[in-house]
């Protein structure tokens, strides 16, 4: 490892085959928190009354937050997703590959759906960042 841990060289590619024929490279992320993936609870534990620990694997979805600068050219894609889901009363299936060259790692997110999203920018001294959350069925890490 080179010791470089920058997010700036990350490449986030979103696929929504029901809407667009080509993958979308997302860009112009928020400065302080571009993307964030929640920790996943992978097991349940129960203690028996005689002091024995019982444990079991339980599959859980992965929730990821994406945050974009108010001027991001990626925002119209998310606005189209929100509009399509609301008008069509459906959820589009999403896929993503996140490539992090500084780490030599790639993460493939499968069978996702847009769960929440900012429908318009908030105004302040300047327009504020916009946030969206996607819930994924699974994530697979790999080297690049």
PDB file of C-alpha atoms in Angstrom:
ATOM      1  CA  UNK A   1       0.000   0.000   0.000  1.00  0.00           C
ATOM      2  CA  UNK A   2       1.152   3.495  -0.797  1.00  0.00           C
ATOM      3  CA  UNK A   3      -0.365   5.121   2.299  1.00  0.00           C
ATOM      4  CA  UNK A   4      -2.582   7.321   0.106  1.00  0.00           C
ATOM      5  CA  UNK A   5      -6.209   7.173   1.190  1.00  0.00           C
ATOM      6  CA  UNK A   6      -7.849   9.885  -0.882  1.00  0.00           C
ATOM      7  CA  UNK A   7     -11.494   9.772  -1.933  1.00  0.00           C
ATOM      8  CA  UNK A   8     -10.803  12.285  -4.702  1.00  0.00           C
ATOM      9  CA  UNK A   9      -9.829   9.612  -7.235  1.00  0.00           C
ATOM     10  CA  UNK A  10     -12.900   7.455  -6.538  1.00  0.00           C
ATOM     11  CA  UNK A  11     -15.034   6.492  -9.538  1.00  0.00           C
ATOM     12  CA  UNK A  12     -18.694   5.794  -8.799  1.00  0.00           C
ATOM     13  CA  UNK A  13     -20.616   4.260 -11.718  1.00  0.00           C
ATOM     14  CA  UNK A  14     -24.393   3.811 -11.413  1.00  0.00           C
ATOM     15  CA  UNK A  15     -26.503   1.571 -13.655  1.00  0.00           C
ATOM     16  CA  UNK A  16     -30.275   1.826 -14.050  1.00  0.00           C
ATOM     17  CA  UNK A  17     -31.019  -0.380 -17.048  1.00  0.00           C
ATOM     18  CA  UNK A  18     -34.750   0.418 -16.978  1.00  0.00           C
ATOM     19  CA  UNK A  19     -33.987   4.098 -17.703  1.00  0.00           C
ATOM     20  CA  UNK A  20     -30.545   4.443 -19.328  1.00  0.00           C
ATOM     21  CA  UNK A  21     -28.660   2.203 -21.768  1.00  0.00           C
ATOM     22  CA  UNK A  22     -25.231   3.234 -20.484  1.00  0.00           C
ATOM     23  CA  UNK A  23     -23.755   3.425 -16.981  1.00  0.00           C
ATOM     24  CA  UNK A  24     -23.646   6.876 -15.384  1.00  0.00           C
ATOM     25  CA  UNK A  25     -20.437   8.212 -13.845  1.00  0.00           C
ATOM     26  CA  UNK A  26     -21.482  10.255 -10.816  1.00  0.00           C
ATOM     27  CA  UNK A  27     -19.515  13.408 -10.050  1.00  0.00           C
ATOM     28  CA  UNK A  28     -19.281  16.684  -8.128  1.00  0.00           C
ATOM     29  CA  UNK A  29     -19.702  15.105  -4.717  1.00  0.00           C
ATOM     30  CA  UNK A  30     -20.212  16.938  -1.434  1.00  0.00           C
ATOM     31  CA  UNK A  31     -16.950  17.949   0.235  1.00  0.00           C
ATOM     32  CA  UNK A  32     -17.349  16.656   3.770  1.00  0.00           C
ATOM     33  CA  UNK A  33     -19.141  13.372   3.206  1.00  0.00           C
ATOM     34  CA  UNK A  34     -19.400  12.190  -0.402  1.00  0.00           C
ATOM     35  CA  UNK A  35     -20.678   8.674   0.223  1.00  0.00           C
ATOM     36  CA  UNK A  36     -21.175   6.629   3.334  1.00  0.00           C
ATOM     37  CA  UNK A  37     -22.110   3.000   3.861  1.00  0.00           C
ATOM     38  CA  UNK A  38     -23.636   1.993   7.182  1.00  0.00           C
ATOM     39  CA  UNK A  39     -22.202  -0.862   9.214  1.00  0.00           C
ATOM     40  CA  UNK A  40     -24.193  -4.051   8.649  1.00  0.00           C
ATOM     41  CA  UNK A  41     -25.442  -6.211  11.496  1.00  0.00           C
ATOM     42  CA  UNK A  42     -24.546  -9.749  10.360  1.00  0.00           C
ATOM     43  CA  UNK A  43     -25.535 -11.899  13.300  1.00  0.00           C
ATOM     44  CA  UNK A  44     -28.026 -12.275  16.094  1.00  0.00           C
ATOM     45  CA  UNK A  45     -26.979 -13.457  19.506  1.00  0.00           C
ATOM     46  CA  UNK A  46     -29.091 -14.968  22.267  1.00  0.00           C
ATOM     47  CA  UNK A  47     -27.987 -16.053  25.670  1.00  0.00           C
ATOM     48  CA  UNK A  48     -29.685 -19.118  27.097  1.00  0.00           C
ATOM     49  CA  UNK A  49     -30.805 -19.109  30.708  1.00  0.00           C
ATOM     50  CA  UNK A  50     -27.965 -21.506  31.555  1.00  0.00           C
ATOM     51  CA  UNK A  51     -25.342 -19.076  30.204  1.00  0.00           C
ATOM     52  CA  UNK A  52     -24.668 -20.489  26.733  1.00  0.00           C
ATOM     53  CA  UNK A  53     -24.243 -18.081  23.814  1.00  0.00           C
ATOM     54  CA  UNK A  54     -26.245 -18.978  20.708  1.00  0.00           C
ATOM     55  CA  UNK A  55     -25.542 -17.173  17.453  1.00  0.00           C
ATOM     56  CA  UNK A  56     -26.827 -17.133  13.914  1.00  0.00           C
ATOM     57  CA  UNK A  57     -26.168 -15.385  10.633  1.00  0.00           C
ATOM     58  CA  UNK A  58     -29.029 -13.204   9.424  1.00  0.00           C
ATOM     59  CA  UNK A  59     -28.876 -11.539   5.979  1.00  0.00           C
ATOM     60  CA  UNK A  60     -29.378  -7.790   6.069  1.00  0.00           C
ATOM     61  CA  UNK A  61     -29.547  -5.084   3.402  1.00  0.00           C
ATOM     62  CA  UNK A  62     -26.785  -2.481   3.075  1.00  0.00           C
ATOM     63  CA  UNK A  63     -27.793   1.183   3.251  1.00  0.00           C
ATOM     64  CA  UNK A  64     -25.627   3.767   1.516  1.00  0.00           C
ATOM     65  CA  UNK A  65     -25.895   7.564   1.570  1.00  0.00           C
ATOM     66  CA  UNK A  66     -24.747   9.649  -1.402  1.00  0.00           C
ATOM     67  CA  UNK A  67     -24.182  13.393  -1.026  1.00  0.00           C
ATOM     68  CA  UNK A  68     -23.696  15.780  -3.917  1.00  0.00           C
ATOM     69  CA  UNK A  69     -22.780  19.423  -4.276  1.00  0.00           C
ATOM     70  CA  UNK A  70     -25.795  21.540  -5.230  1.00  0.00           C
ATOM     71  CA  UNK A  71     -24.167  22.148  -8.636  1.00  0.00           C
ATOM     72  CA  UNK A  72     -23.534  18.484  -9.457  1.00  0.00           C
ATOM     73  CA  UNK A  73     -24.376  17.324 -12.976  1.00  0.00           C
ATOM     74  CA  UNK A  74     -25.411  13.987 -11.403  1.00  0.00           C
ATOM     75  CA  UNK A  75     -28.483  15.500  -9.724  1.00  0.00           C
ATOM     76  CA  UNK A  76     -30.766  15.357 -12.804  1.00  0.00           C
ATOM     77  CA  UNK A  77     -30.300  11.558 -12.799  1.00  0.00           C
ATOM     78  CA  UNK A  78     -31.568  11.331  -9.245  1.00  0.00           C
ATOM     79  CA  UNK A  79     -34.397  13.759  -9.954  1.00  0.00           C
ATOM     80  CA  UNK A  80     -35.418  11.518 -12.882  1.00  0.00           C
ATOM     81  CA  UNK A  81     -35.303   8.453 -10.613  1.00  0.00           C
ATOM     82  CA  UNK A  82     -37.457  10.163  -7.995  1.00  0.00           C
ATOM     83  CA  UNK A  83     -39.951  11.399 -10.593  1.00  0.00           C
ATOM     84  CA  UNK A  84     -40.123   8.004 -12.321  1.00  0.00           C
ATOM     85  CA  UNK A  85     -40.660   6.152  -9.066  1.00  0.00           C
ATOM     86  CA  UNK A  86     -43.330   8.551  -7.850  1.00  0.00           C
ATOM     87  CA  UNK A  87     -45.214   8.774 -11.156  1.00  0.00           C
ATOM     88  CA  UNK A  88     -44.908   5.079 -11.994  1.00  0.00           C
ATOM     89  CA  UNK A  89     -45.379   3.909  -8.394  1.00  0.00           C
ATOM     90  CA  UNK A  90     -42.437   1.576  -8.816  1.00  0.00           C
ATOM     91  CA  UNK A  91     -38.875   1.165  -7.617  1.00  0.00           C
ATOM     92  CA  UNK A  92     -36.097   0.976 -10.203  1.00  0.00           C
ATOM     93  CA  UNK A  93     -33.355  -1.618  -9.739  1.00  0.00           C
ATOM     94  CA  UNK A  94     -29.912  -0.034  -9.402  1.00  0.00           C
ATOM     95  CA  UNK A  95     -26.365  -1.336  -9.595  1.00  0.00           C
ATOM     96  CA  UNK A  96     -23.073   0.353  -8.778  1.00  0.00           C
ATOM     97  CA  UNK A  97     -19.353  -0.115  -9.016  1.00  0.00           C
ATOM     98  CA  UNK A  98     -17.205   2.011  -6.742  1.00  0.00           C
ATOM     99  CA  UNK A  99     -13.537   1.989  -7.749  1.00  0.00           C
ATOM    100  CA  UNK A 100     -10.958   3.384  -5.325  1.00  0.00           C
ATOM    101  CA  UNK A 101      -7.588   3.518  -7.138  1.00  0.00           C
ATOM    102  CA  UNK A 102      -5.769   4.846  -4.068  1.00  0.00           C
ATOM    103  CA  UNK A 103      -6.598   1.586  -2.272  1.00  0.00           C
ATOM    104  CA  UNK A 104      -6.486  -0.700  -5.306  1.00  0.00           C
ATOM    105  CA  UNK A 105     -10.038  -1.829  -4.463  1.00  0.00           C
ATOM    106  CA  UNK A 106     -13.377  -2.071  -6.215  1.00  0.00           C
ATOM    107  CA  UNK A 107     -16.812  -2.606  -4.637  1.00  0.00           C
ATOM    108  CA  UNK A 108     -19.796  -3.951  -6.569  1.00  0.00           C
ATOM    109  CA  UNK A 109     -23.227  -3.095  -5.138  1.00  0.00           C
ATOM    110  CA  UNK A 110     -26.113  -5.216  -6.436  1.00  0.00           C
ATOM    111  CA  UNK A 111     -29.909  -5.120  -6.587  1.00  0.00           C
ATOM    112  CA  UNK A 112     -30.419  -1.702  -5.041  1.00  0.00           C
ATOM    113  CA  UNK A 113     -33.279   0.730  -4.826  1.00  0.00           C
ATOM    114  CA  UNK A 114     -33.470   4.458  -4.163  1.00  0.00           C
ATOM    115  CA  UNK A 115     -35.089   4.800  -0.741  1.00  0.00           C
ATOM    116  CA  UNK A 116     -34.844   8.503   0.076  1.00  0.00           C
ATOM    117  CA  UNK A 117     -33.787  11.583  -1.813  1.00  0.00           C
ATOM    118  CA  UNK A 118     -33.634  15.330  -1.695  1.00  0.00           C
ATOM    119  CA  UNK A 119     -36.347  16.602  -4.067  1.00  0.00           C
ATOM    120  CA  UNK A 120     -34.917  20.146  -4.253  1.00  0.00           C
ATOM    121  CA  UNK A 121     -31.869  22.006  -2.934  1.00  0.00           C
ATOM    122  CA  UNK A 122     -31.983  23.820   0.392  1.00  0.00           C
ATOM    123  CA  UNK A 123     -31.021  27.478   0.301  1.00  0.00           C
ATOM    124  CA  UNK A 124     -28.608  29.148   2.680  1.00  0.00           C
ATOM    125  CA  UNK A 125     -25.718  31.502   2.071  1.00  0.00           C
ATOM    126  CA  UNK A 126     -25.186  29.166  -0.881  1.00  0.00           C
ATOM    127  CA  UNK A 127     -27.268  26.224  -2.050  1.00  0.00           C
ATOM    128  CA  UNK A 128     -26.675  23.229   0.191  1.00  0.00           C
ATOM    129  CA  UNK A 129     -25.596  19.672  -0.643  1.00  0.00           C
ATOM    130  CA  UNK A 130     -28.262  17.144  -1.595  1.00  0.00           C
ATOM    131  CA  UNK A 131     -28.509  13.647  -0.092  1.00  0.00           C
ATOM    132  CA  UNK A 132     -29.894  10.350  -1.388  1.00  0.00           C
ATOM    133  CA  UNK A 133     -29.956   6.867   0.116  1.00  0.00           C
ATOM    134  CA  UNK A 134     -29.869   3.551  -1.684  1.00  0.00           C
ATOM    135  CA  UNK A 135     -30.513   0.191  -0.084  1.00  0.00           C
ATOM    136  CA  UNK A 136     -28.520  -2.693  -1.584  1.00  0.00           C
ATOM    137  CA  UNK A 137     -29.036  -6.432  -1.448  1.00  0.00           C
ATOM    138  CA  UNK A 138     -25.299  -7.085  -1.191  1.00  0.00           C
ATOM    139  CA  UNK A 139     -21.816  -5.636  -1.730  1.00  0.00           C
ATOM    140  CA  UNK A 140     -18.811  -7.552  -3.048  1.00  0.00           C
ATOM    141  CA  UNK A 141     -15.233  -6.246  -2.589  1.00  0.00           C
ATOM    142  CA  UNK A 142     -12.434  -7.080  -5.035  1.00  0.00           C
ATOM    143  CA  UNK A 143      -8.993  -5.912  -6.060  1.00  0.00           C
ATOM    144  CA  UNK A 144      -8.519  -3.881  -9.244  1.00  0.00           C
TER     145      UNK A 144
END
